[in-house]
Amino acid sequence: MKFWLLKSEPDTFSYTDLESALNKGTVWDGVRNYQARNILRDDINVGDKAFFYHSSCKEPGIAGLCTVTETNITDPSSLDPTSNYYDPKSSPDNPRWITIRVVADRALNRVITLKELRQHEALSEMVLLNRGRLSVQPVSEEEWETILGLEHS
DNA sequence: GCCAACGTTGGC
DNA sequence: GCCAACGTTGGC
């Protein structure tokens, strides 16, 4: 099992929205960055865990945990001409954007903010803190445990 | 709203 | 294949 961090803008889709989706969860659509797509397509497996990170908001940080329940999904928005994420270069026969389904696991008892993450030496190598713009990124097991250890501190 | 970082596009 | 122009992300 591996660990990941998924970014979402809470004004668009928040951790609470994921919880509302119950066991159905959500298809992680709209990723249009090849590096992130490659991670979704090649590296993430069913059963992996991810932090749900709120970006572009008042208090950027990790809001909850989720679990990957399905992989190798063609991003439906890429094939929908009415979607903002429509990509005419993608097709059902030759899909360009592949993604995953996640379900909510549990909310953290508080949002662990980006500001707080920056204060811990053990997290100084986190992708989030060094290549901030990647929207799907790996988290090491050590980083995962360190961050969960902050929750009740 | 600003702007730094960085990804993408397209002319050559 | 280079690289300038442009667009996007996302913290502040």
JSON list of C-alpha atoms (C1' of nucleotides) in Angstrom, two decimals:
[
{"chain": "A", "resi": 1, "resn": "MET", "atom": "CA", "xyz": [0.00, 0.00, 0.00]},
{"chain": "A", "resi": 2, "resn": "LYS", "atom": "CA", "xyz": [1.24, 3.43, -0.91]},
{"chain": "A", "resi": 3, "resn": "PHE", "atom": "CA", "xyz": [0.38, 6.96, 0.19]},
{"chain": "A", "resi": 4, "resn": "TRP", "atom": "CA", "xyz": [-0.59, 10.02, -1.83]},
{"chain": "A", "resi": 5, "resn": "LEU", "atom": "CA", "xyz": [-1.82, 13.57, -1.57]},
{"chain": "A", "resi": 6, "resn": "LEU", "atom": "CA", "xyz": [-4.71, 14.82, -3.70]},
{"chain": "A", "resi": 7, "resn": "LYS", "atom": "CA", "xyz": [-5.50, 18.50, -4.01]},
{"chain": "A", "resi": 8, "resn": "SER", "atom": "CA", "xyz": [-8.93, 19.96, -4.40]},
{"chain": "A", "resi": 9, "resn": "GLU", "atom": "CA", "xyz": [-10.29, 23.45, -4.16]},
{"chain": "A", "resi": 10, "resn": "PRO", "atom": "CA", "xyz": [-12.88, 23.25, -1.39]},
{"chain": "A", "resi": 11, "resn": "ASP", "atom": "CA", "xyz": [-15.08, 25.84, -3.11]},
{"chain": "A", "resi": 12, "resn": "THR", "atom": "CA", "xyz": [-15.41, 23.32, -5.93]},
{"chain": "A", "resi": 13, "resn": "PHE", "atom": "CA", "xyz": [-15.20, 20.03, -4.08]},
{"chain": "A", "resi": 14, "resn": "SER", "atom": "CA", "xyz": [-14.39, 19.83, -0.38]},
{"chain": "A", "resi": 15, "resn": "TYR", "atom": "CA", "xyz": [-13.69, 16.94, 1.96]},
{"chain": "A", "resi": 16, "resn": "THR", "atom": "CA", "xyz": [-17.24, 17.34, 3.26]},
{"chain": "A", "resi": 17, "resn": "ASP", "atom": "CA", "xyz": [-18.50, 16.81, -0.27]},
{"chain": "A", "resi": 18, "resn": "LEU", "atom": "CA", "xyz": [-16.53, 13.58, -0.47]},
{"chain": "A", "resi": 19, "resn": "GLU", "atom": "CA", "xyz": [-18.02, 12.42, 2.82]},
{"chain": "A", "resi": 20, "resn": "SER", "atom": "CA", "xyz": [-21.49, 13.16, 1.43]},
{"chain": "A", "resi": 21, "resn": "ALA", "atom": "CA", "xyz": [-20.77, 10.74, -1.40]},
{"chain": "A", "resi": 22, "resn": "LEU", "atom": "CA", "xyz": [-20.58, 7.95, 1.18]},
{"chain": "A", "resi": 23, "resn": "ASN", "atom": "CA", "xyz": [-19.40, 4.58, -0.13]},
{"chain": "A", "resi": 24, "resn": "LYS", "atom": "CA", "xyz": [-19.80, 5.65, -3.73]},
{"chain": "A", "resi": 25, "resn": "GLY", "atom": "CA", "xyz": [-17.03, 8.21, -3.41]},
{"chain": "A", "resi": 26, "resn": "THR", "atom": "CA", "xyz": [-16.04, 10.26, -6.42]},
{"chain": "A", "resi": 27, "resn": "VAL", "atom": "CA", "xyz": [-14.15, 9.96, -9.67]},
{"chain": "A", "resi": 28, "resn": "TRP", "atom": "CA", "xyz": [-11.12, 12.25, -9.41]},
{"chain": "A", "resi": 29, "resn": "ASP", "atom": "CA", "xyz": [-11.79, 14.09, -12.64]},
{"chain": "A", "resi": 30, "resn": "GLY", "atom": "CA", "xyz": [-10.36, 17.22, -14.18]},
{"chain": "A", "resi": 31, "resn": "VAL", "atom": "CA", "xyz": [-6.64, 16.54, -13.78]},
{"chain": "A", "resi": 32, "resn": "ARG", "atom": "CA", "xyz": [-4.98, 17.96, -16.91]},
{"chain": "A", "resi": 33, "resn": "ASN", "atom": "CA", "xyz": [-1.32, 17.75, -16.02]},
{"chain": "A", "resi": 34, "resn": "TYR", "atom": "CA", "xyz": [0.66, 14.90, -17.51]},
{"chain": "A", "resi": 35, "resn": "GLN", "atom": "CA", "xyz": [2.84, 14.28, -14.50]},
{"chain": "A", "resi": 36, "resn": "ALA", "atom": "CA", "xyz": [-0.23, 14.00, -12.28]},
{"chain": "A", "resi": 37, "resn": "ARG", "atom": "CA", "xyz": [-1.98, 11.86, -14.91]},
{"chain": "A", "resi": 38, "resn": "ASN", "atom": "CA", "xyz": [0.96, 9.47, -15.05]},
{"chain": "A", "resi": 39, "resn": "ILE", "atom": "CA", "xyz": [0.80, 9.00, -11.29]},
{"chain": "A", "resi": 40, "resn": "LEU", "atom": "CA", "xyz": [-2.95, 8.37, -11.45]},
{"chain": "A", "resi": 41, "resn": "ARG", "atom": "CA", "xyz": [-2.54, 5.95, -14.35]},
{"chain": "A", "resi": 42, "resn": "ASP", "atom": "CA", "xyz": [0.64, 4.10, -13.43]},
{"chain": "A", "resi": 43, "resn": "ASP", "atom": "CA", "xyz": [1.41, 4.36, -9.75]},
{"chain": "A", "resi": 44, "resn": "ILE", "atom": "CA", "xyz": [-1.78, 4.39, -7.69]},
{"chain": "A", "resi": 45, "resn": "ASN", "atom": "CA", "xyz": [-3.41, 1.07, -6.75]},
{"chain": "A", "resi": 46, "resn": "VAL", "atom": "CA", "xyz": [-6.72, 0.08, -5.20]},
{"chain": "A", "resi": 47, "resn": "GLY", "atom": "CA", "xyz": [-6.36, 0.18, -1.43]},
{"chain": "A", "resi": 48, "resn": "ASP", "atom": "CA", "xyz": [-3.83, 3.02, -1.40]},
{"chain": "A", "resi": 49, "resn": "LYS", "atom": "CA", "xyz": [-4.47, 5.86, 1.03]},
{"chain": "A", "resi": 50, "resn": "ALA", "atom": "CA", "xyz": [-4.42, 9.58, 0.32]},
{"chain": "A", "resi": 51, "resn": "PHE", "atom": "CA", "xyz": [-4.52, 12.87, 2.13]},
{"chain": "A", "resi": 52, "resn": "PHE", "atom": "CA", "xyz": [-7.28, 15.16, 0.88]},
{"chain": "A", "resi": 53, "resn": "TYR", "atom": "CA", "xyz": [-5.72, 18.60, 0.65]},
{"chain": "A", "resi": 54, "resn": "HIS", "atom": "CA", "xyz": [-7.63, 21.86, 0.38]},
{"chain": "A", "resi": 55, "resn": "SER", "atom": "CA", "xyz": [-5.90, 24.32, -1.95]},
{"chain": "A", "resi": 56, "resn": "SER", "atom": "CA", "xyz": [-6.59, 27.87, -3.12]},
{"chain": "A", "resi": 57, "resn": "CYS", "atom": "CA", "xyz": [-8.59, 28.70, -0.04]},
{"chain": "A", "resi": 58, "resn": "LYS", "atom": "CA", "xyz": [-8.37, 30.64, 3.19]},
{"chain": "A", "resi": 59, "resn": "GLU", "atom": "CA", "xyz": [-6.64, 27.90, 5.15]},
{"chain": "A", "resi": 60, "resn": "PRO", "atom": "CA", "xyz": [-4.73, 25.57, 2.81]},
{"chain": "A", "resi": 61, "resn": "GLY", "atom": "CA", "xyz": [-4.06, 22.20, 4.42]},
{"chain": "A", "resi": 62, "resn": "ILE", "atom": "CA", "xyz": [-4.94, 18.56, 4.86]},
{"chain": "A", "resi": 63, "resn": "ALA", "atom": "CA", "xyz": [-8.60, 18.04, 5.75]},
{"chain": "A", "resi": 64, "resn": "GLY", "atom": "CA", "xyz": [-9.11, 14.29, 5.68]},
{"chain": "A", "resi": 65, "resn": "LEU", "atom": "CA", "xyz": [-8.13, 10.83, 4.57]},
{"chain": "A", "resi": 66, "resn": "CYS", "atom": "CA", "xyz": [-9.43, 8.80, 1.67]},
{"chain": "A", "resi": 67, "resn": "THR", "atom": "CA", "xyz": [-8.99, 5.39, 0.11]},
{"chain": "A", "resi": 68, "resn": "VAL", "atom": "CA", "xyz": [-8.61, 4.44, -3.53]},
{"chain": "A", "resi": 69, "resn": "THR", "atom": "CA", "xyz": [-11.39, 2.04, -4.57]},
{"chain": "A", "resi": 70, "resn": "GLU", "atom": "CA", "xyz": [-11.01, 1.89, -8.35]},
{"chain": "A", "resi": 71, "resn": "THR", "atom": "CA", "xyz": [-8.30, 2.63, -10.90]},
{"chain": "A", "resi": 72, "resn": "ASN", "atom": "CA", "xyz": [-7.90, 2.90, -14.67]},
{"chain": "A", "resi": 73, "resn": "ILE", "atom": "CA", "xyz": [-11.01, 5.05, -15.15]},
{"chain": "A", "resi": 74, "resn": "THR", "atom": "CA", "xyz": [-11.24, 7.19, -18.27]},
{"chain": "A", "resi": 75, "resn": "ASP", "atom": "CA", "xyz": [-11.92, 10.69, -16.99]},
{"chain": "A", "resi": 76, "resn": "PRO", "atom": "CA", "xyz": [-15.54, 11.21, -18.07]},
{"chain": "A", "resi": 77, "resn": "SER", "atom": "CA", "xyz": [-15.17, 14.98, -18.20]},
{"chain": "A", "resi": 78, "resn": "SER", "atom": "CA", "xyz": [-12.53, 14.63, -20.93]},
{"chain": "A", "resi": 79, "resn": "LEU", "atom": "CA", "xyz": [-15.14, 13.08, -23.23]},
{"chain": "A", "resi": 80, "resn": "ASP", "atom": "CA", "xyz": [-17.98, 15.49, -22.37]},
{"chain": "A", "resi": 81, "resn": "PRO", "atom": "CA", "xyz": [-18.19, 18.40, -24.84]},
{"chain": "A", "resi": 82, "resn": "THR", "atom": "CA", "xyz": [-20.12, 20.45, -22.30]},
{"chain": "A", "resi": 83, "resn": "SER", "atom": "CA", "xyz": [-17.44, 20.11, -19.63]},
{"chain": "A", "resi": 84, "resn": "ASN", "atom": "CA", "xyz": [-14.80, 22.72, -18.93]},
{"chain": "A", "resi": 85, "resn": "TYR", "atom": "CA", "xyz": [-12.37, 19.81, -18.93]},
{"chain": "A", "resi": 86, "resn": "TYR", "atom": "CA", "xyz": [-13.38, 18.49, -22.35]},
{"chain": "A", "resi": 87, "resn": "ASP", "atom": "CA", "xyz": [-10.41, 17.42, -24.45]},
{"chain": "A", "resi": 88, "resn": "PRO", "atom": "CA", "xyz": [-11.19, 16.89, -28.15]},
{"chain": "A", "resi": 89, "resn": "LYS", "atom": "CA", "xyz": [-7.92, 14.99, -28.50]},
{"chain": "A", "resi": 90, "resn": "SER", "atom": "CA", "xyz": [-9.18, 12.31, -26.14]},
{"chain": "A", "resi": 91, "resn": "SER", "atom": "CA", "xyz": [-11.59, 9.57, -27.25]},
{"chain": "A", "resi": 92, "resn": "PRO", "atom": "CA", "xyz": [-13.09, 6.39, -25.78]},
{"chain": "A", "resi": 93, "resn": "ASP", "atom": "CA", "xyz": [-10.78, 4.31, -27.98]},
{"chain": "A", "resi": 94, "resn": "ASN", "atom": "CA", "xyz": [-7.72, 6.34, -27.13]},
{"chain": "A", "resi": 95, "resn": "PRO", "atom": "CA", "xyz": [-8.34, 8.08, -23.83]},
{"chain": "A", "resi": 96, "resn": "ARG", "atom": "CA", "xyz": [-5.79, 10.63, -22.78]},
{"chain": "A", "resi": 97, "resn": "TRP", "atom": "CA", "xyz": [-6.88, 11.26, -19.21]},
{"chain": "A", "resi": 98, "resn": "ILE", "atom": "CA", "xyz": [-7.02, 8.31, -16.84]},
{"chain": "A", "resi": 99, "resn": "THR", "atom": "CA", "xyz": [-8.01, 8.63, -13.22]},
{"chain": "A", "resi": 100, "resn": "ILE", "atom": "CA", "xyz": [-9.18, 6.89, -10.05]},
{"chain": "A", "resi": 101, "resn": "ARG", "atom": "CA", "xyz": [-12.13, 6.68, -7.68]},
{"chain": "A", "resi": 102, "resn": "VAL", "atom": "CA", "xyz": [-11.72, 7.55, -4.01]},
{"chain": "A", "resi": 103, "resn": "VAL", "atom": "CA", "xyz": [-14.01, 7.31, -0.99]},
{"chain": "A", "resi": 104, "resn": "ALA", "atom": "CA", "xyz": [-13.81, 9.27, 2.24]},
{"chain": "A", "resi": 105, "resn": "ASP", "atom": "CA", "xyz": [-12.10, 7.46, 5.09]},
{"chain": "A", "resi": 106, "resn": "ARG", "atom": "CA", "xyz": [-12.33, 9.98, 7.91]},
{"chain": "A", "resi": 107, "resn": "ALA", "atom": "CA", "xyz": [-11.92, 13.71, 8.43]},
{"chain": "A", "resi": 108, "resn": "LEU", "atom": "CA", "xyz": [-8.95, 14.79, 10.52]},
{"chain": "A", "resi": 109, "resn": "ASN", "atom": "CA", "xyz": [-10.07, 16.24, 13.81]},
{"chain": "A", "resi": 110, "resn": "ARG", "atom": "CA", "xyz": [-8.62, 19.54, 12.59]},
{"chain": "A", "resi": 111, "resn": "VAL", "atom": "CA", "xyz": [-7.15, 20.84, 9.33]},
{"chain": "A", "resi": 112, "resn": "ILE", "atom": "CA", "xyz": [-3.39, 20.43, 9.39]},
{"chain": "A", "resi": 113, "resn": "THR", "atom": "CA", "xyz": [-2.32, 23.57, 7.60]},
{"chain": "A", "resi": 114, "resn": "LEU", "atom": "CA", "xyz": [0.39, 24.06, 5.03]},
{"chain": "A", "resi": 115, "resn": "LYS", "atom": "CA", "xyz": [1.93, 26.55, 7.43]},
{"chain": "A", "resi": 116, "resn": "GLU", "atom": "CA", "xyz": [2.17, 23.89, 10.11]},
{"chain": "A", "resi": 117, "resn": "LEU", "atom": "CA", "xyz": [3.61, 21.29, 7.74]},
{"chain": "A", "resi": 118, "resn": "ARG", "atom": "CA", "xyz": [6.41, 23.70, 6.85]},
{"chain": "A", "resi": 119, "resn": "GLN", "atom": "CA", "xyz": [7.49, 23.86, 10.48]},
{"chain": "A", "resi": 120, "resn": "HIS", "atom": "CA", "xyz": [8.54, 20.22, 10.75]},
{"chain": "A", "resi": 121, "resn": "GLU", "atom": "CA", "xyz": [12.01, 19.18, 9.69]},
{"chain": "A", "resi": 122, "resn": "ALA", "atom": "CA", "xyz": [10.82, 15.59, 9.14]},
{"chain": "A", "resi": 123, "resn": "LEU", "atom": "CA", "xyz": [8.56, 16.89, 6.37]},
{"chain": "A", "resi": 124, "resn": "SER", "atom": "CA", "xyz": [11.09, 19.14, 4.63]},
{"chain": "A", "resi": 125, "resn": "GLU", "atom": "CA", "xyz": [11.38, 16.75, 1.69]},
{"chain": "A", "resi": 126, "resn": "MET", "atom": "CA", "xyz": [7.63, 16.57, 1.07]},
{"chain": "A", "resi": 127, "resn": "VAL", "atom": "CA", "xyz": [6.70, 17.11, -2.56]},
{"chain": "A", "resi": 128, "resn": "LEU", "atom": "CA", "xyz": [4.01, 19.49, -1.35]},
{"chain": "A", "resi": 129, "resn": "LEU", "atom": "CA", "xyz": [6.61, 21.79, 0.16]},
{"chain": "A", "resi": 130, "resn": "ASN", "atom": "CA", "xyz": [9.05, 21.61, -2.71]},
{"chain": "A", "resi": 131, "resn": "ARG", "atom": "CA", "xyz": [6.98, 21.33, -5.88]},
{"chain": "A", "resi": 132, "resn": "GLY", "atom": "CA", "xyz": [3.81, 22.88, -4.67]},
{"chain": "A", "resi": 133, "resn": "ARG", "atom": "CA", "xyz": [1.87, 22.92, -7.89]},
{"chain": "A", "resi": 134, "resn": "LEU", "atom": "CA", "xyz": [1.58, 19.22, -8.59]},
{"chain": "A", "resi": 135, "resn": "SER", "atom": "CA", "xyz": [-2.01, 18.24, -7.79]},
{"chain": "A", "resi": 136, "resn": "VAL", "atom": "CA", "xyz": [-1.44, 14.50, -7.34]},
{"chain": "A", "resi": 137, "resn": "GLN", "atom": "CA", "xyz": [1.71, 13.60, -5.51]},
{"chain": "A", "resi": 138, "resn": "PRO", "atom": "CA", "xyz": [3.43, 10.84, -3.53]},
{"chain": "A", "resi": 139, "resn": "VAL", "atom": "CA", "xyz": [3.78, 10.89, 0.25]},
{"chain": "A", "resi": 140, "resn": "SER", "atom": "CA", "xyz": [6.28, 8.62, 1.96]},
{"chain": "A", "resi": 141, "resn": "GLU", "atom": "CA", "xyz": [5.15, 6.29, 4.72]},
{"chain": "A", "resi": 142, "resn": "GLU", "atom": "CA", "xyz": [7.30, 8.27, 7.17]},
{"chain": "A", "resi": 143, "resn": "GLU", "atom": "CA", "xyz": [5.65, 11.51, 6.11]},
{"chain": "A", "resi": 144, "resn": "TRP", "atom": "CA", "xyz": [2.23, 9.93, 6.38]},
{"chain": "A", "resi": 145, "resn": "GLU", "atom": "CA", "xyz": [2.88, 8.76, 9.94]},
{"chain": "A", "resi": 146, "resn": "THR", "atom": "CA", "xyz": [4.49, 12.05, 10.93]},
{"chain": "A", "resi": 147, "resn": "ILE", "atom": "CA", "xyz": [1.49, 14.01, 9.73]},
{"chain": "A", "resi": 148, "resn": "LEU", "atom": "CA", "xyz": [-1.01, 11.74, 11.45]},
{"chain": "A", "resi": 149, "resn": "GLY", "atom": "CA", "xyz": [1.04, 12.20, 14.60]},
{"chain": "A", "resi": 150, "resn": "LEU", "atom": "CA", "xyz": [0.44, 15.96, 14.38]},
{"chain": "A", "resi": 151, "resn": "GLU", "atom": "CA", "xyz": [-3.32, 15.56, 14.42]},
{"chain": "A", "resi": 152, "resn": "HIS", "atom": "CA", "xyz": [-3.72, 15.44, 18.18]},
{"chain": "A", "resi": 153, "resn": "SER", "atom": "CA", "xyz": [-0.77, 17.63, 19.06]},
{"chain": "B", "resi": 1, "resn": "DG", "atom": "C1'", "xyz": [-5.18, 40.80, -6.96]},
{"chain": "B", "resi": 2, "resn": "DC", "atom": "C1'", "xyz": [-0.22, 39.89, -7.34]},
{"chain": "B", "resi": 3, "resn": "DC", "atom": "C1'", "xyz": [3.31, 37.22, -8.89]},
{"chain": "B", "resi": 4, "resn": "DA", "atom": "C1'", "xyz": [6.72, 33.27, -8.88]},
{"chain": "B", "resi": 5, "resn": "DA", "atom": "C1'", "xyz": [7.11, 28.80, -10.60]},
{"chain": "B", "resi": 6, "resn": "DC", "atom": "C1'", "xyz": [6.49, 26.05, -14.10]},
{"chain": "B", "resi": 7, "resn": "DG", "atom": "C1'", "xyz": [3.84, 23.64, -17.82]},
{"chain": "B", "resi": 8, "resn": "DT", "atom": "C1'", "xyz": [2.23, 24.04, -22.67]},
{"chain": "B", "resi": 9, "resn": "DT", "atom": "C1'", "xyz": [2.08, 25.80, -27.31]},
{"chain": "B", "resi": 10, "resn": "DG", "atom": "C1'", "xyz": [3.63, 26.86, -31.63]},
{"chain": "B", "resi": 11, "resn": "DG", "atom": "C1'", "xyz": [6.78, 29.32, -34.90]},
{"chain": "B", "resi": 12, "resn": "DC", "atom": "C1'", "xyz": [11.05, 28.63, -36.75]},
{"chain": "C", "resi": 1, "resn": "DG", "atom": "C1'", "xyz": [14.41, 20.57, -30.99]},
{"chain": "C", "resi": 2, "resn": "DC", "atom": "C1'", "xyz": [14.77, 25.32, -29.23]},
{"chain": "C", "resi": 3, "resn": "DC", "atom": "C1'", "xyz": [12.76, 28.84, -26.91]},
{"chain": "C", "resi": 4, "resn": "DA", "atom": "C1'", "xyz": [9.68, 32.91, -26.46]},
{"chain": "C", "resi": 5, "resn": "DA", "atom": "C1'", "xyz": [5.08, 33.76, -25.40]},
{"chain": "C", "resi": 6, "resn": "DC", "atom": "C1'", "xyz": [1.45, 32.57, -22.92]},
{"chain": "C", "resi": 7, "resn": "DG", "atom": "C1'", "xyz": [-1.55, 30.18, -19.50]},
{"chain": "C", "resi": 8, "resn": "DT", "atom": "C1'", "xyz": [-2.24, 28.02, -14.99]},
{"chain": "C", "resi": 9, "resn": "DT", "atom": "C1'", "xyz": [-1.53, 27.06, -10.18]},
{"chain": "C", "resi": 10, "resn": "DG", "atom": "C1'", "xyz": [-1.80, 28.39, -5.74]},
{"chain": "C", "resi": 11, "resn": "DG", "atom": "C1'", "xyz": [0.20, 30.80, -1.64]},
{"chain": "C", "resi": 12, "resn": "DC", "atom": "C1'", "xyz": [0.13, 35.14, 0.14]}
]
